[in-house]
Short mmCIF file of C-alpha atoms in Angstrom, two decimals:
data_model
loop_
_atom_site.label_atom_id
_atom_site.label_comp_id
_atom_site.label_asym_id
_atom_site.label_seq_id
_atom_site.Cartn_x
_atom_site.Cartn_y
_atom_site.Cartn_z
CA UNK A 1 -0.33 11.24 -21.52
CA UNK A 2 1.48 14.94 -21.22
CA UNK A 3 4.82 15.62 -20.46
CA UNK A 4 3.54 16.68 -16.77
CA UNK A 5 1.84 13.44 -16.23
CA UNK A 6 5.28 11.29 -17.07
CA UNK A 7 6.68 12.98 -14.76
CA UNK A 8 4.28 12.86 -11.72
CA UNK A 9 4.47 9.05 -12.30
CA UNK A 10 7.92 9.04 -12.35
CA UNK A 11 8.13 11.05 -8.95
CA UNK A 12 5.22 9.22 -7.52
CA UNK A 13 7.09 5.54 -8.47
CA UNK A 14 10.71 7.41 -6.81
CA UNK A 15 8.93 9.05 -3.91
CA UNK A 16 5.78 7.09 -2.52
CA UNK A 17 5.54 8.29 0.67
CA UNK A 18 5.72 12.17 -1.30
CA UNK A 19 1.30 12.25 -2.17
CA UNK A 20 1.83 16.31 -3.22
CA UNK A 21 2.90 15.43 -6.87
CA UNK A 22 0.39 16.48 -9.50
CA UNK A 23 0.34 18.13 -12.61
CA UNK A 24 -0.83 21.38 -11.78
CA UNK A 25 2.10 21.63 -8.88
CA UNK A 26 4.60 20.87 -11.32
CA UNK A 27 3.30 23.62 -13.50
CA UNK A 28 2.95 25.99 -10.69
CA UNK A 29 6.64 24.97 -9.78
CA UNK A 30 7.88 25.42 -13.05
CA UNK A 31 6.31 28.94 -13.02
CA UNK A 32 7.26 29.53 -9.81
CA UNK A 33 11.52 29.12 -10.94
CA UNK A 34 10.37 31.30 -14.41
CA UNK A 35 9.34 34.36 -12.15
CA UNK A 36 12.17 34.45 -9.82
CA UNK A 37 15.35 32.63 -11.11
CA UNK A 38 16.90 35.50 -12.51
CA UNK A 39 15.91 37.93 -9.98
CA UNK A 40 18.35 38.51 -8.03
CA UNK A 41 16.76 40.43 -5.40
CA UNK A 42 13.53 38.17 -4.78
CA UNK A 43 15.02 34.49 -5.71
CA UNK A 44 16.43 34.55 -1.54
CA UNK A 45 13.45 36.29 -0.50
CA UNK A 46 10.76 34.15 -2.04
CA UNK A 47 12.48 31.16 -0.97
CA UNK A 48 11.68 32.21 3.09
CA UNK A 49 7.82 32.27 1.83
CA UNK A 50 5.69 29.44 2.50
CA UNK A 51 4.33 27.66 -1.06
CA UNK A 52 0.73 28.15 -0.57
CA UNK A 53 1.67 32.22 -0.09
CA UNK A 54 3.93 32.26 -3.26
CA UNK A 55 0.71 30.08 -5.22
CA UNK A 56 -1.94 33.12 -3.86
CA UNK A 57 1.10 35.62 -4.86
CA UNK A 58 1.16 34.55 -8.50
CA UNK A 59 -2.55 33.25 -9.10
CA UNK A 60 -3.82 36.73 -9.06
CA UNK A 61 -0.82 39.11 -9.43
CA UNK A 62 1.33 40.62 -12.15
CA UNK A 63 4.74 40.42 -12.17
CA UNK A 64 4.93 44.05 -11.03
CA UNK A 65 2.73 43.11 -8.28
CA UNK A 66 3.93 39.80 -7.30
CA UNK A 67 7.93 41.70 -7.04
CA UNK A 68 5.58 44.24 -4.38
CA UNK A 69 4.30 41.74 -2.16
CA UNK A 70 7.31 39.58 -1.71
CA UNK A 71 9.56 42.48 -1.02
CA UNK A 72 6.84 44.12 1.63
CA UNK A 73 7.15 40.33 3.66
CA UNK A 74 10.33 41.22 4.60
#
């Protein structure tokens, strides 16, 4: 069992009534905090976007493109 799948147990076993927690959502979170932690600029921004439009954002952007359309929803 991977590292990911520990921990959607352990979250699942903490937080039953939570159903979201999967492996893939903790990767995409993960990635998620990678992208925009040490921006300074987009970390408050990106934060106002919903999670599906920040998944969409990063699925098929690069970085360069993903700083674009975060700034241009505000």
């Amino acid at each position: 069992m991977s590292l990911a799948q520990q921990r959607v147990k352990k979250l699942q076993s903490e937080f039953p009534r939570i159903s979201e927690f999967y492996a893939a959502n903790l990767w995409r979170m993960k990635l998620f905090y990678e992208s925009y932690a040490s921006n300074e600029k987009l970390a408050p921004l990106v934060r106002e976007i919903g999670w599906k439009h920040n998944i969409v954002i990063q699925q098929d952007s690069v970085e360069q493109d993903c700083k674009f359309y975060v700034s241009s929803t505000f």
